[in-house]
Amino acid sequence: MSTPSEPGHGRPDTSLSALMSERRQLINLAYRLLGSLAEAEDAVQETYARWYALTPQQQDAIESPGAWLTRVASRICFNLLGSARARRERYVGQWVPEPLPDRTEWIDRWPGDTTIDPADRVTLDESVNMAFLVVLEAMTPAERVAFILHDVFRYPFADIAEIVGRTPAACRQLAASARRRLRASQPSATPTAQQAGIVRDFKRAWEAKDIEALVGLLDPDATAIGDGGGLATAHVDPIEGGAQVARAYVDIVRTAPGLTILERTVNGRPGLVAQRDGVTVTVYAFEVAGDRITHIWAVRNPDKLRPWTTGRRERER
């Protein structure tokens, strides 16, 4: 596990700057484990609170503060995943992981703010694309933690065993099970440039209200899921079938005049956002297999759009 630099004399550096240098790693880890930036930030905040609750003697006795922070953050996330299932059963409508914009699209917390939102530091790689996160949601907490810690962050199973309360051999099996789930659910990779072209064609057909063109871009078994969280209008149940999805999306632009649809990067993949009066009201993530769109995730819950809406308005392309 990562270790802050040591100031000399063989003692770990427990200065504020050294400890806070771990924050980026912790946010990256917690977001992948929880699928929610807000929950990830809370988990990391709790991790630091536990560190500062230790006495100076207890802190000095910790050989690697970075490893300690990672272990505690992972344990907090592991416990949260157990309660999250119960909370999401009570969630209004469908629950979709919180979407993240590209680094260049992060919005300041308020004009003139010079601090970097921790969310700005989430590395957008294949382990945060929306399809990947949705599959993670179907895993048990132990599977998810074992897989993310080992396969994404390269932590040894001996360390993971301490976090999930299993043997290293059991953790190895958990990660293998998670790997099989992902392989079974992930389509063959479509080049990013090709995905961007398909999403762009979808945008143009959608704006033109061209149902026939939309159907041609959608897989016959395409599914569209909306997440309003009871705070914004969204389909309660998934929309299934390419033709049904096409008609539903044309209805959206017909019944919601004044929307501006923009191309954006969503969780590292080509996506779209819908804005009204310069403010993002919906973020759309896509899964593309071959030359067809197989899944659309539309996040409308304003609580999940904070990185897209806080502070100054987004610039249009």
Coordinates of C-alpha atoms in Angstrom, one line a residue:
M1 CA 0.0 0.0 0.0
S2 CA 1.2 3.6 -0.7
T3 CA 3.4 5.2 1.9
P4 CA 4.0 8.9 2.4
S5 CA 7.6 10.1 2.1
E6 CA 9.7 9.9 5.2
P7 CA 11.4 13.0 6.6
G8 CA 14.5 11.1 7.7
H9 CA 15.8 9.1 10.7
G10 CA 13.5 6.2 9.6
R11 CA 10.4 7.8 10.9
P12 CA 7.2 8.2 8.8
D13 CA 6.2 11.7 7.8
T14 CA 3.0 12.5 9.6
S15 CA 2.9 16.1 8.7
L16 CA -0.4 17.6 7.3
S17 CA 1.0 17.9 3.8
A18 CA 2.2 14.3 3.7
L19 CA -1.1 13.0 5.0
M20 CA -3.2 15.1 2.6
S21 CA -1.0 13.9 -0.3
E22 CA -2.8 10.5 0.2
R23 CA -6.2 12.2 -0.4
R24 CA -6.2 11.7 -4.2
Q25 CA -5.5 8.0 -3.8
L26 CA -8.2 7.7 -1.2
I27 CA -10.9 9.5 -3.2
N28 CA -10.0 7.4 -6.3
L29 CA -10.4 4.2 -4.2
A30 CA -13.6 5.2 -2.3
Y31 CA -15.4 6.4 -5.5
R32 CA -14.7 3.0 -7.2
L33 CA -15.9 1.2 -4.1
L34 CA -19.0 3.2 -3.5
G35 CA -20.0 4.6 -7.0
S36 CA -20.9 7.9 -5.3
L37 CA -18.6 10.9 -5.1
A38 CA -20.5 12.4 -2.2
E39 CA -20.2 9.1 -0.2
A40 CA -16.6 8.8 -1.2
E41 CA -15.8 12.2 0.1
D42 CA -17.6 11.4 3.4
A43 CA -15.7 8.1 3.7
V44 CA -12.3 9.9 3.2
Q45 CA -13.3 12.6 5.7
E46 CA -14.1 10.0 8.3
T47 CA -10.8 8.3 7.6
Y48 CA -8.9 11.5 8.4
A49 CA -11.1 12.1 11.4
R50 CA -10.1 8.6 12.8
W51 CA -6.4 9.4 12.2
Y52 CA -6.6 12.7 14.1
A53 CA -8.5 10.9 16.9
L54 CA -5.4 8.9 17.6
T55 CA -2.9 10.1 20.2
P56 CA 0.5 11.3 19.0
Q57 CA 2.0 8.1 20.5
Q58 CA -0.4 5.9 18.5
Q59 CA 0.3 7.9 15.3
D60 CA 4.1 7.5 15.9
A61 CA 3.6 3.7 16.3
I62 CA 2.1 3.4 12.8
E63 CA 4.9 2.3 10.4
S64 CA 3.1 3.5 7.3
P65 CA 0.5 6.2 7.7
G66 CA -0.5 5.9 4.0
A67 CA -1.2 2.2 4.3
W68 CA -3.1 2.8 7.5
L69 CA -5.3 5.5 5.8
T70 CA -6.0 3.2 2.9
R71 CA -6.9 0.3 5.1
V72 CA -9.2 2.4 7.2
A73 CA -10.9 4.0 4.2
S74 CA -11.4 0.6 2.6
R75 CA -13.0 -0.8 5.8
I76 CA -15.3 2.2 6.0
C77 CA -16.3 1.7 2.4
F78 CA -16.8 -2.0 3.0
N79 CA -19.2 -1.3 5.9
L80 CA -21.0 1.4 3.9
L81 CA -21.6 -1.0 1.0
G82 CA -23.5 -3.3 3.3
S83 CA -25.9 -0.5 4.4
A84 CA -26.0 1.0 0.9
R85 CA -27.9 -2.0 -0.4
A86 CA -30.7 -1.4 2.1
R87 CA -30.7 2.4 1.3
R88 CA -30.9 1.7 -2.4
E89 CA -33.8 -0.6 -1.9
R90 CA -35.7 2.4 -0.6
Y91 CA -34.4 4.7 -3.3
V92 CA -37.1 6.2 -5.5
G93 CA -36.8 4.7 -9.0
Q94 CA -33.6 3.3 -10.5
W95 CA -30.2 4.0 -8.8
V96 CA -27.3 4.8 -11.2
P97 CA -23.7 5.5 -10.0
E98 CA -22.8 9.2 -9.8
P99 CA -21.5 10.5 -13.2
L100 CA -18.1 12.2 -13.4
P101 CA -17.0 14.8 -16.0
D102 CA -13.7 15.0 -17.7
R103 CA -10.9 16.8 -15.8
T104 CA -11.3 19.8 -18.1
E105 CA -15.0 20.1 -17.3
W106 CA -14.8 20.3 -13.5
I107 CA -16.7 23.4 -12.2
D108 CA -15.3 25.5 -9.4
R109 CA -17.2 25.4 -6.2
W110 CA -17.8 29.1 -6.5
P111 CA -16.3 31.9 -8.7
G112 CA -12.7 32.7 -7.7
D113 CA -12.3 29.6 -5.6
T114 CA -8.7 28.4 -6.0
T115 CA -9.0 25.1 -4.1
I116 CA -9.2 22.0 -6.1
D117 CA -12.3 19.9 -5.5
P118 CA -11.1 16.4 -4.6
A119 CA -13.4 15.1 -7.3
D120 CA -11.1 16.8 -9.8
R121 CA -8.6 14.2 -8.9
V122 CA -10.5 11.1 -9.8
T123 CA -8.6 9.3 -12.5
L124 CA -10.9 8.5 -15.4
D125 CA -9.9 5.1 -16.6
E126 CA -11.8 1.9 -17.5
S127 CA -12.5 1.2 -13.9
V128 CA -14.9 4.1 -13.7
N129 CA -16.8 3.9 -16.9
M130 CA -20.5 3.7 -16.2
A131 CA -21.0 0.1 -17.5
F132 CA -18.2 -1.1 -15.3
L133 CA -19.6 0.7 -12.2
V134 CA -23.1 -0.8 -12.9
V135 CA -21.7 -4.3 -12.9
L136 CA -19.9 -3.5 -9.6
E137 CA -23.2 -2.6 -8.1
A138 CA -24.4 -6.2 -8.6
M139 CA -21.5 -7.7 -6.6
T140 CA -21.4 -8.5 -2.9
P141 CA -19.5 -5.9 -0.8
A142 CA -16.7 -8.4 -0.3
E143 CA -16.4 -9.2 -4.0
R144 CA -16.3 -5.5 -4.9
V145 CA -13.7 -4.6 -2.3
A146 CA -11.5 -7.6 -3.2
F147 CA -11.7 -6.9 -6.9
I148 CA -11.1 -3.2 -6.7
L149 CA -8.3 -3.4 -4.2
H150 CA -6.5 -6.2 -6.0
D151 CA -7.2 -5.8 -9.7
V152 CA -7.4 -2.0 -9.9
F153 CA -5.1 -0.9 -7.1
R154 CA -2.8 -4.0 -7.0
Y155 CA -3.0 -4.6 -3.2
P156 CA -2.0 -8.1 -2.0
F157 CA -4.7 -10.5 -0.9
A158 CA -3.1 -10.7 2.6
D159 CA -3.9 -7.0 3.1
I160 CA -7.4 -7.3 1.6
A161 CA -8.1 -10.2 4.0
E162 CA -7.7 -8.0 7.0
I163 CA -10.2 -5.5 5.5
V164 CA -13.0 -7.9 4.6
G165 CA -12.5 -10.4 7.4
R166 CA -11.8 -13.4 5.1
T167 CA -8.7 -15.5 4.4
P168 CA -6.3 -14.5 1.6
A169 CA -7.5 -17.6 -0.4
A170 CA -11.1 -16.6 0.0
C171 CA -10.3 -13.0 -1.2
R172 CA -8.6 -14.5 -4.2
Q173 CA -11.8 -16.4 -5.0
L174 CA -13.9 -13.3 -4.5
A175 CA -11.8 -11.3 -7.0
A176 CA -11.9 -14.2 -9.5
S177 CA -15.7 -14.3 -9.1
A178 CA -15.9 -10.5 -9.7
R179 CA -13.7 -10.9 -12.8
R180 CA -16.0 -13.5 -14.3
R181 CA -19.0 -11.2 -13.7
L182 CA -17.3 -8.4 -15.6
R183 CA -16.2 -10.6 -18.5
A184 CA -19.7 -11.9 -18.9
S185 CA -21.3 -8.5 -18.9
Q186 CA -18.7 -6.4 -20.9
P187 CA -19.1 -6.2 -24.7
S188 CA -16.1 -6.2 -27.0
A189 CA -14.3 -2.8 -26.7
T190 CA -15.4 -0.3 -29.3
P191 CA -12.7 2.3 -30.1
T192 CA -13.3 5.6 -28.3
A193 CA -13.4 7.6 -31.6
Q194 CA -16.0 5.2 -33.0
Q195 CA -18.1 5.5 -29.8
A196 CA -17.9 9.3 -30.0
G197 CA -19.1 9.2 -33.6
I198 CA -22.1 7.0 -32.6
V199 CA -23.0 9.2 -29.7
R200 CA -22.7 12.3 -31.9
D201 CA -25.0 10.7 -34.5
F202 CA -27.4 9.9 -31.7
K203 CA -27.4 13.5 -30.6
R204 CA -28.1 14.8 -34.1
A205 CA -30.9 12.3 -34.7
W206 CA -32.4 13.1 -31.2
E207 CA -32.4 16.8 -31.8
A208 CA -34.0 16.3 -35.2
K209 CA -36.6 14.0 -33.6
D210 CA -35.7 11.4 -36.2
I211 CA -37.1 8.1 -34.7
E212 CA -36.0 6.0 -37.7
A213 CA -32.4 7.3 -37.4
L214 CA -32.4 6.7 -33.6
V215 CA -33.7 3.1 -34.0
G216 CA -30.8 2.5 -36.5
L217 CA -28.3 3.6 -33.9
L218 CA -29.8 1.6 -31.0
D219 CA -29.4 -2.2 -30.5
P220 CA -32.8 -3.9 -30.8
D221 CA -32.5 -4.9 -27.2
A222 CA -31.2 -1.5 -26.0
T223 CA -32.1 -0.4 -22.5
A224 CA -32.4 3.1 -21.1
I225 CA -32.4 3.8 -17.4
G226 CA -33.3 7.1 -15.7
D227 CA -32.2 8.1 -12.2
G228 CA -34.2 11.0 -10.7
G229 CA -34.1 9.9 -7.1
G230 CA -37.5 11.3 -6.5
L231 CA -36.1 14.8 -7.0
A232 CA -36.4 15.0 -10.8
T233 CA -38.8 13.4 -13.3
A234 CA -37.4 10.1 -14.7
H235 CA -38.9 6.8 -15.9
V236 CA -39.4 4.6 -12.8
D237 CA -38.7 1.4 -14.8
P238 CA -36.1 0.8 -17.4
I239 CA -37.2 1.3 -21.0
E240 CA -36.5 -1.8 -23.0
G241 CA -36.1 -2.2 -26.8
G242 CA -34.5 0.1 -29.3
A243 CA -37.8 1.3 -30.8
Q244 CA -39.2 2.1 -27.4
V245 CA -36.1 3.9 -26.3
A246 CA -36.1 6.0 -29.5
R247 CA -39.8 7.0 -29.0
A248 CA -39.2 7.9 -25.4
Y249 CA -36.2 10.1 -26.2
V250 CA -38.1 11.9 -28.9
D251 CA -40.9 12.5 -26.4
I252 CA -38.3 14.1 -24.1
V253 CA -37.3 16.8 -26.5
R254 CA -40.9 17.4 -27.6
T255 CA -42.1 17.9 -24.1
A256 CA -39.1 19.8 -22.7
P257 CA -38.5 22.8 -25.0
G258 CA -35.4 24.9 -24.4
L259 CA -33.0 22.0 -23.8
T260 CA -29.5 22.3 -25.2
I261 CA -27.8 18.9 -25.8
L262 CA -23.9 19.0 -25.6
E263 CA -21.2 16.4 -26.2
R264 CA -19.3 15.7 -23.0
T265 CA -17.0 13.1 -21.5
V266 CA -18.9 11.1 -18.9
N267 CA -16.8 8.7 -16.7
G268 CA -14.1 8.7 -19.3
R269 CA -16.4 7.7 -22.2
P270 CA -18.2 9.8 -24.8
G271 CA -21.6 11.1 -23.4
L272 CA -24.1 13.9 -23.5
V273 CA -25.5 16.5 -21.2
A274 CA -28.7 18.3 -21.4
Q275 CA -28.7 21.9 -20.2
R276 CA -31.5 24.4 -19.5
D277 CA -30.5 28.1 -19.2
G278 CA -26.8 27.0 -19.1
V279 CA -27.3 24.6 -16.2
T280 CA -26.9 20.9 -16.6
V281 CA -30.1 19.0 -15.7
T282 CA -29.3 15.5 -17.1
V283 CA -26.1 13.6 -17.8
Y284 CA -26.2 10.7 -20.3
A285 CA -23.7 7.8 -20.2
F286 CA -23.7 5.3 -23.0
E287 CA -22.5 1.7 -23.6
V288 CA -21.6 1.0 -27.2
A289 CA -21.1 -2.5 -28.6
G290 CA -19.9 -2.6 -32.2
D291 CA -21.8 0.1 -34.0
R292 CA -24.9 0.1 -31.8
I293 CA -25.9 1.7 -28.5
T294 CA -26.8 -1.0 -26.0
H295 CA -27.4 1.0 -22.8
I296 CA -28.2 4.6 -21.9
W297 CA -28.0 5.8 -18.3
A298 CA -29.7 9.2 -17.7
V299 CA -28.8 10.8 -14.3
R300 CA -31.2 13.6 -13.4
N301 CA -31.0 13.4 -9.6
P302 CA -29.6 16.9 -8.8
D303 CA -27.7 15.6 -5.8
K304 CA -25.6 13.5 -8.3
L305 CA -25.0 16.4 -10.6
R306 CA -23.0 18.6 -8.2
P307 CA -19.7 18.4 -10.1
W308 CA -21.5 19.5 -13.3
T309 CA -23.6 22.4 -11.8
T310 CA -21.8 23.9 -8.8
G311 CA -20.3 27.4 -9.3
R312 CA -19.9 28.9 -12.7
R313 CA -21.9 27.7 -15.6
E314 CA -20.5 25.2 -18.1
R315 CA -19.1 26.6 -21.3
E316 CA -20.7 25.4 -24.5
R317 CA -18.7 23.8 -27.2

